[in-house]
PDB file of C-alpha atoms in Angstrom:
ATOM      1  CA  LEU Y   1      26.138 -51.190  34.749  1.00  0.00           C
ATOM      2  CA  PRO Y   2      23.777 -49.030  36.651  1.00  0.00           C
ATOM      3  CA  LEU Y   3      21.122 -47.687  33.939  1.00  0.00           C
ATOM      4  CA  LEU Y   4      19.375 -44.752  34.892  1.00  0.00           C
ATOM      5  CA  PHE Y   5      16.765 -42.923  32.713  1.00  0.00           C
ATOM      6  CA  MET Y   6      16.941 -39.100  32.210  1.00  0.00           C
ATOM      7  CA  GLY Y   7      15.942 -37.689  36.077  1.00  0.00           C
ATOM      8  CA  GLU Y   8      15.215 -41.017  37.166  1.00  0.00           C
ATOM      9  CA  GLU Y   9      17.648 -41.036  40.063  1.00  0.00           C
ATOM     10  CA  TYR Y  10      15.535 -38.408  41.795  1.00  0.00           C
ATOM     11  CA  GLY Y  11      12.405 -39.211  40.680  1.00  0.00           C
ATOM     12  CA  GLU Y  12      11.558 -36.996  37.645  1.00  0.00           C
ATOM     13  CA  THR Y  13       7.936 -36.149  37.533  1.00  0.00           C
ATOM     14  CA  ALA Y  14       7.801 -34.948  33.873  1.00  0.00           C
ATOM     15  CA  PRO Y  15       7.273 -37.210  30.718  1.00  0.00           C
ATOM     16  CA  PHE Y  16       9.889 -38.060  28.158  1.00  0.00           C
ATOM     17  CA  LEU Y  17       7.648 -37.428  25.174  1.00  0.00           C
ATOM     18  CA  TYR Y  18       9.407 -37.771  21.597  1.00  0.00           C
ATOM     19  CA  PHE Y  19       9.781 -34.353  19.969  1.00  0.00           C
ATOM     20  CA  THR Y  20      11.177 -33.387  16.297  1.00  0.00           C
ATOM     21  CA  SER Y  21      11.845 -29.801  15.090  1.00  0.00           C
ATOM     22  CA  HIS Y  22      12.113 -31.159  11.130  1.00  0.00           C
ATOM     23  CA  THR Y  23      11.959 -28.623   8.736  1.00  0.00           C
ATOM     24  CA  ASP Y  24      10.608 -30.141   6.092  1.00  0.00           C
ATOM     25  CA  PRO Y  25       6.897 -30.360   6.473  1.00  0.00           C
ATOM     26  CA  ALA Y  26       6.074 -33.171   4.649  1.00  0.00           C
ATOM     27  CA  LEU Y  27       8.735 -35.234   7.072  1.00  0.00           C
ATOM     28  CA  ALA Y  28       7.133 -33.342   9.967  1.00  0.00           C
ATOM     29  CA  GLN Y  29       3.552 -34.640   8.562  1.00  0.00           C
ATOM     30  CA  ALA Y  30       5.073 -38.437   7.787  1.00  0.00           C
ATOM     31  CA  VAL Y  31       6.526 -38.424  11.703  1.00  0.00           C
ATOM     32  CA  ARG Y  32       3.079 -37.613  12.699  1.00  0.00           C
ATOM     33  CA  ASP Y  33       1.191 -40.135  10.937  1.00  0.00           C
ATOM     34  CA  GLY Y  34       3.792 -42.673  12.009  1.00  0.00           C
ATOM     35  CA  ARG Y  35       3.286 -42.097  15.630  1.00  0.00           C
ATOM     36  CA  ARG Y  36      -0.453 -42.398  15.193  1.00  0.00           C
ATOM     37  CA  ARG Y  37      -0.138 -45.892  13.563  1.00  0.00           C
ATOM     38  CA  GLU Y  38       2.284 -46.822  16.064  1.00  0.00           C
ATOM     39  CA  PHE Y  39       0.125 -45.747  19.094  1.00  0.00           C
ATOM     40  CA  ALA Y  40      -3.068 -47.249  17.684  1.00  0.00           C
ATOM     41  CA  ARG Y  41      -1.380 -50.434  18.338  1.00  0.00           C
ATOM     42  CA  PHE Y  42      -1.009 -49.476  22.255  1.00  0.00           C
ATOM     43  CA  ALA Y  43      -4.678 -48.579  22.479  1.00  0.00           C
ATOM     44  CA  TRP Y  44      -3.856 -45.342  23.582  1.00  0.00           C
ATOM     45  CA  ARG Y  45      -6.160 -43.151  25.012  1.00  0.00           C
ATOM     46  CA  GLY Y  46      -6.503 -39.163  24.347  1.00  0.00           C
ATOM     47  CA  ALA Y  47      -4.531 -37.329  22.054  1.00  0.00           C
ATOM     48  CA  ILE Y  48      -1.052 -38.178  21.092  1.00  0.00           C
ATOM     49  CA  PRO Y  49       1.548 -35.608  21.249  1.00  0.00           C
ATOM     50  CA  ASP Y  50       2.467 -33.929  18.577  1.00  0.00           C
ATOM     51  CA  PRO Y  51       6.506 -34.400  18.235  1.00  0.00           C
ATOM     52  CA  GLN Y  52       6.504 -31.082  16.182  1.00  0.00           C
ATOM     53  CA  ASP Y  53       4.804 -29.045  18.607  1.00  0.00           C
ATOM     54  CA  PRO Y  54       7.015 -26.948  21.078  1.00  0.00           C
ATOM     55  CA  GLN Y  55       4.665 -27.712  23.795  1.00  0.00           C
ATOM     56  CA  THR Y  56       5.713 -31.633  23.659  1.00  0.00           C
ATOM     57  CA  PHE Y  57       9.810 -30.540  24.151  1.00  0.00           C
ATOM     58  CA  LEU Y  58       8.666 -28.006  26.798  1.00  0.00           C
ATOM     59  CA  ARG Y  59       6.612 -30.552  29.007  1.00  0.00           C
ATOM     60  CA  SER Y  60       9.695 -32.937  28.435  1.00  0.00           C
ATOM     61  CA  VAL Y  61      12.457 -30.612  30.041  1.00  0.00           C
ATOM     62  CA  LEU Y  62      13.367 -31.717  33.467  1.00  0.00           C
ATOM     63  CA  HIS Y  63      12.893 -30.372  36.546  1.00  0.00           C
ATOM     64  CA  HIS Y  64      16.140 -30.106  38.445  1.00  0.00           C
ATOM     65  CA  GLU Y  65      15.139 -28.422  41.234  1.00  0.00           C
ATOM     66  CA  LEU Y  66      13.054 -31.264  42.171  1.00  0.00           C
ATOM     67  CA  ARG Y  67      16.188 -33.398  43.714  1.00  0.00           C
ATOM     68  CA  LEU Y  68      16.664 -30.177  46.309  1.00  0.00           C
ATOM     69  CA  LYS Y  69      13.572 -31.256  48.131  1.00  0.00           C
ATOM     70  CA  ASP Y  70      12.302 -34.346  49.788  1.00  0.00           C
ATOM     71  CA  PRO Y  71      10.944 -37.131  48.606  1.00  0.00           C
ATOM     72  CA  HIS Y  72      13.171 -36.574  45.573  1.00  0.00           C
ATOM     73  CA  ARG Y  73      16.155 -35.696  47.700  1.00  0.00           C
ATOM     74  CA  ALA Y  74      15.969 -39.206  49.556  1.00  0.00           C
ATOM     75  CA  LEU Y  75      15.887 -40.966  46.401  1.00  0.00           C
ATOM     76  CA  LEU Y  76      18.828 -39.117  45.059  1.00  0.00           C
ATOM     77  CA  ARG Y  77      20.585 -40.084  48.241  1.00  0.00           C
ATOM     78  CA  TRP Y  78      19.608 -43.592  48.056  1.00  0.00           C
ATOM     79  CA  TYR Y  79      20.881 -43.813  44.516  1.00  0.00           C
ATOM     80  CA  HIS Y  80      24.096 -42.097  45.514  1.00  0.00           C
ATOM     81  CA  ASP Y  81      24.715 -44.352  48.263  1.00  0.00           C
ATOM     82  CA  LEU Y  82      23.768 -47.473  46.263  1.00  0.00           C
ATOM     83  CA  ILE Y  83      26.381 -46.752  43.466  1.00  0.00           C
ATOM     84  CA  ALA Y  84      28.785 -45.571  45.897  1.00  0.00           C
ATOM     85  CA  LEU Y  85      28.876 -48.988  47.772  1.00  0.00           C
ATOM     86  CA  ARG Y  86      29.199 -50.503  44.200  1.00  0.00           C
ATOM     87  CA  LYS Y  87      32.137 -49.104  43.617  1.00  0.00           C
ATOM     88  CA  SER Y  88      33.959 -49.910  47.268  1.00  0.00           C
ATOM     89  CA  ALA Y  89      32.268 -52.968  48.035  1.00  0.00           C
ATOM     90  CA  PRO Y  90      34.918 -55.770  46.508  1.00  0.00           C
ATOM     91  CA  ALA Y  91      32.227 -58.170  45.973  1.00  0.00           C
ATOM     92  CA  LEU Y  92      30.143 -55.756  44.321  1.00  0.00           C
ATOM     93  CA  ARG Y  93      33.041 -53.999  42.268  1.00  0.00           C
ATOM     94  CA  ARG Y  94      34.480 -57.325  40.924  1.00  0.00           C
ATOM     95  CA  CYS Y  95      31.623 -59.408  39.915  1.00  0.00           C
ATOM     96  CA  ASN Y  96      31.523 -62.740  38.373  1.00  0.00           C
ATOM     97  CA  LYS Y  97      28.958 -65.897  38.096  1.00  0.00           C
ATOM     98  CA  GLN Y  98      31.310 -67.860  40.060  1.00  0.00           C
ATOM     99  CA  HIS Y  99      31.268 -65.685  43.187  1.00  0.00           C
ATOM    100  CA  LEU Y 100      27.144 -65.443  42.709  1.00  0.00           C
ATOM    101  CA  GLN Y 101      24.488 -67.280  44.201  1.00  0.00           C
ATOM    102  CA  THR Y 102      20.709 -66.591  44.529  1.00  0.00           C
ATOM    103  CA  MET Y 103      18.091 -68.402  46.236  1.00  0.00           C
ATOM    104  CA  ALA Y 104      14.204 -67.681  45.666  1.00  0.00           C
ATOM    105  CA  LEU Y 105      11.902 -68.279  48.865  1.00  0.00           C
ATOM    106  CA  SER Y 106       8.941 -68.460  46.585  1.00  0.00           C
ATOM    107  CA  GLU Y 107       6.312 -68.987  48.929  1.00  0.00           C
ATOM    108  CA  HIS Y 108       7.224 -65.652  50.790  1.00  0.00           C
ATOM    109  CA  ARG Y 109       8.011 -63.952  47.767  1.00  0.00           C
ATOM    110  CA  VAL Y 110      11.663 -63.380  48.969  1.00  0.00           C
ATOM    111  CA  LEU Y 111      14.721 -63.272  47.076  1.00  0.00           C
ATOM    112  CA  LEU Y 112      18.411 -63.708  48.463  1.00  0.00           C
ATOM    113  CA  VAL Y 113      21.292 -62.856  46.273  1.00  0.00           C
ATOM    114  CA  ARG Y 114      24.925 -63.556  47.437  1.00  0.00           C
ATOM    115  CA  ARG Y 115      27.943 -61.937  45.869  1.00  0.00           C
ATOM    116  CA  TRP Y 116      31.757 -62.453  47.649  1.00  0.00           C
ATOM    117  CA  GLN Y 117      35.242 -62.130  46.814  1.00  0.00           C
ATOM    118  CA  PRO Y 118      37.492 -64.531  48.505  1.00  0.00           C
ATOM    119  CA  GLN Y 119      39.137 -63.706  51.580  1.00  0.00           C
ATOM    120  CA  GLU Y 120      37.689 -60.092  51.299  1.00  0.00           C
ATOM    121  CA  GLU Y 121      33.923 -60.060  52.002  1.00  0.00           C
ATOM    122  CA  ASP Y 122      30.741 -61.966  51.904  1.00  0.00           C
ATOM    123  CA  LEU Y 123      27.253 -59.648  50.722  1.00  0.00           C
ATOM    124  CA  VAL Y 124      23.855 -61.044  51.150  1.00  0.00           C
ATOM    125  CA  LEU Y 125      21.063 -58.952  49.433  1.00  0.00           C
ATOM    126  CA  ILE Y 126      17.713 -59.523  50.976  1.00  0.00           C
ATOM    127  CA  ALA Y 127      14.700 -58.270  49.023  1.00  0.00           C
ATOM    128  CA  CYS Y 128      11.030 -58.981  49.915  1.00  0.00           C
ATOM    129  CA  PHE Y 129       8.487 -58.600  47.045  1.00  0.00           C
ATOM    130  CA  SER Y 130       5.525 -59.414  49.131  1.00  0.00           C
ATOM    131  CA  GLN Y 131       2.549 -56.711  49.316  1.00  0.00           C
ATOM    132  CA  THR Y 132       2.579 -57.982  53.363  1.00  0.00           C
ATOM    133  CA  PRO Y 133       4.209 -58.614  55.927  1.00  0.00           C
ATOM    134  CA  VAL Y 134       5.872 -62.330  55.777  1.00  0.00           C
ATOM    135  CA  SER Y 135       7.396 -64.597  58.772  1.00  0.00           C
ATOM    136  CA  LEU Y 136       9.896 -66.604  57.634  1.00  0.00           C
ATOM    137  CA  ALA Y 137      13.291 -68.702  58.983  1.00  0.00           C
ATOM    138  CA  LEU Y 138      16.018 -66.964  56.676  1.00  0.00           C
ATOM    139  CA  PRO Y 139      18.515 -69.634  55.831  1.00  0.00           C
ATOM    140  CA  LEU Y 140      22.362 -67.728  56.174  1.00  0.00           C
ATOM    141  CA  PRO Y 141      25.510 -69.403  56.033  1.00  0.00           C
ATOM    142  CA  PRO Y 142      27.476 -69.021  59.522  1.00  0.00           C
ATOM    143  CA  GLY Y 143      29.033 -66.171  60.771  1.00  0.00           C
ATOM    144  CA  ARG Y 144      28.037 -62.395  61.732  1.00  0.00           C
ATOM    145  CA  TRP Y 145      26.109 -60.634  59.217  1.00  0.00           C
ATOM    146  CA  ARG Y 146      26.018 -56.876  59.959  1.00  0.00           C
ATOM    147  CA  ARG Y 147      23.453 -54.725  58.241  1.00  0.00           C
ATOM    148  CA  VAL Y 148      25.055 -52.283  55.518  1.00  0.00           C
ATOM    149  CA  LEU Y 149      21.891 -50.521  53.629  1.00  0.00           C
ATOM    150  CA  ASP Y 150      18.257 -50.742  54.642  1.00  0.00           C
ATOM    151  CA  ALA Y 151      15.773 -49.113  52.044  1.00  0.00           C
ATOM    152  CA  ASP Y 152      13.108 -48.308  55.098  1.00  0.00           C
ATOM    153  CA  ALA Y 153      15.865 -45.845  56.432  1.00  0.00           C
ATOM    154  CA  VAL Y 154      14.697 -42.292  56.936  1.00  0.00           C
ATOM    155  CA  GLN Y 155      17.158 -40.738  55.006  1.00  0.00           C
ATOM    156  CA  TYR Y 156      15.850 -43.032  52.150  1.00  0.00           C
ATOM    157  CA  GLY Y 157      12.288 -41.597  52.681  1.00  0.00           C
ATOM    158  CA  GLY Y 158      11.610 -44.845  54.581  1.00  0.00           C
ATOM    159  CA  GLY Y 159       9.665 -44.829  57.929  1.00  0.00           C
ATOM    160  CA  GLY Y 160      12.855 -46.028  59.519  1.00  0.00           C
ATOM    161  CA  CYS Y 161      11.003 -48.646  61.558  1.00  0.00           C
ATOM    162  CA  ALA Y 162      14.297 -50.597  61.671  1.00  0.00           C
ATOM    163  CA  ARG Y 163      12.572 -53.993  61.154  1.00  0.00           C
ATOM    164  CA  TRP Y 164      15.873 -55.324  60.164  1.00  0.00           C
ATOM    165  CA  PRO Y 165      18.323 -56.264  63.044  1.00  0.00           C
ATOM    166  CA  LEU Y 166      21.535 -54.980  63.036  1.00  0.00           C
ATOM    167  CA  THR Y 167      23.104 -57.908  62.802  1.00  0.00           C
ATOM    168  CA  LEU Y 168      21.897 -61.552  61.730  1.00  0.00           C
ATOM    169  CA  ASN Y 169      23.701 -64.592  63.371  1.00  0.00           C
ATOM    170  CA  GLY Y 170      23.946 -67.308  60.768  1.00  0.00           C
ATOM    171  CA  GLY Y 171      24.423 -70.990  60.962  1.00  0.00           C
ATOM    172  CA  ALA Y 172      20.811 -71.792  61.715  1.00  0.00           C
ATOM    173  CA  PRO Y 173      17.456 -70.755  60.038  1.00  0.00           C
ATOM    174  CA  ILE Y 174      16.821 -67.332  61.455  1.00  0.00           C
ATOM    175  CA  PRO Y 175      13.416 -66.207  62.226  1.00  0.00           C
ATOM    176  CA  LEU Y 176      12.451 -63.056  61.061  1.00  0.00           C
ATOM    177  CA  VAL Y 177       9.662 -60.861  59.952  1.00  0.00           C
ATOM    178  CA  LEU Y 178      10.187 -59.053  57.018  1.00  0.00           C
ATOM    179  CA  GLY Y 179       7.740 -55.823  55.962  1.00  0.00           C
ATOM    180  CA  GLU Y 180       6.553 -55.420  52.348  1.00  0.00           C
ATOM    181  CA  PHE Y 181       8.791 -54.585  49.865  1.00  0.00           C
ATOM    182  CA  ALA Y 182      11.662 -54.761  51.884  1.00  0.00           C
ATOM    183  CA  PHE Y 183      15.301 -54.514  50.902  1.00  0.00           C
ATOM    184  CA  ALA Y 184      18.475 -55.166  52.847  1.00  0.00           C
ATOM    185  CA  LEU Y 185      22.047 -55.490  52.498  1.00  0.00           C
ATOM    186  CA  TYR Y 186      24.101 -57.000  55.051  1.00  0.00           C
ATOM    187  CA  ARG Y 187      28.029 -58.044  55.042  1.00  0.00           C
ATOM    188  CA  ARG Y 188      29.875 -60.964  56.433  1.00  0.00           C
ATOM    189  CA  ASP Y 189      33.704 -60.692  57.328  1.00  0.00           C
ATOM    190  CA  LEU Y 190      35.086 -63.813  55.917  1.00  0.00           C
ATOM    191  CA  ASN Y 191      37.595 -63.953  58.724  1.00  0.00           C
ATOM    192  CA  ASP Y 192      34.624 -65.403  60.642  1.00  0.00           C
ATOM    193  CA  HIS Y 193      33.517 -68.351  58.688  1.00  0.00           C
ATOM    194  CA  PRO Y 194      35.001 -70.067  55.211  1.00  0.00           C
ATOM    195  CA  LEU Y 195      32.608 -69.951  52.743  1.00  0.00           C
ATOM    196  CA  MET Y 196      29.280 -71.709  52.748  1.00  0.00           C
ATOM    197  CA  ASN Y 197      26.346 -71.574  50.427  1.00  0.00           C
ATOM    198  CA  PHE Y 198      23.046 -71.851  50.730  1.00  0.00           C
ATOM    199  CA  ASP Y 199      22.551 -75.110  49.805  1.00  0.00           C
ATOM    200  CA  GLU Y 200      25.490 -76.882  52.314  1.00  0.00           C
ATOM    201  CA  GLN Y 201      23.893 -74.179  54.975  1.00  0.00           C
ATOM    202  CA  ASN Y 202      20.261 -76.241  54.328  1.00  0.00           C
ATOM    203  CA  ARG Y 203      21.548 -79.452  54.466  1.00  0.00           C
TER     204      ARG Y 203
END
């Protein structure tokens, strides 16, 4: 399930601090002392927010208006489209381990994740975790793979460099140059070719 913390979907800037409103002075002090002991183990620098101080609560209030302007609006659109895709795509909507395959191209810091539904669709996520662009030969099973999602698209706050081709033709290693921290999702119609996994493709 998608798990988003308060305001994470639009990049909330307010911290979420621990705050209380205990009416018992002894309990309030016990909470303060407990927090100090807890934070001492984290090598915390600076003053520890007082849970009973109203300012601790006020600092944690969400700024919902942020979602109306970029870059927060772009991030909200990204989460919106990801969740909508998860609900609409059969391969993502009905997940099970029998229809899941992963491949780590460790030397390039690239991860491939495939999910599919028999007789319906085949999806592959290509994620690059390199801090610099990388050149590689991407192994994809046969078929015509069409780009569904590109994290670098302008509507998501990216540069819109179109580094990801609109289509990829699998069946043989595909030479690509992936940008730093690149992310894209491709879909293949199962009518194009029968299912074949990464291992079979590399034989």
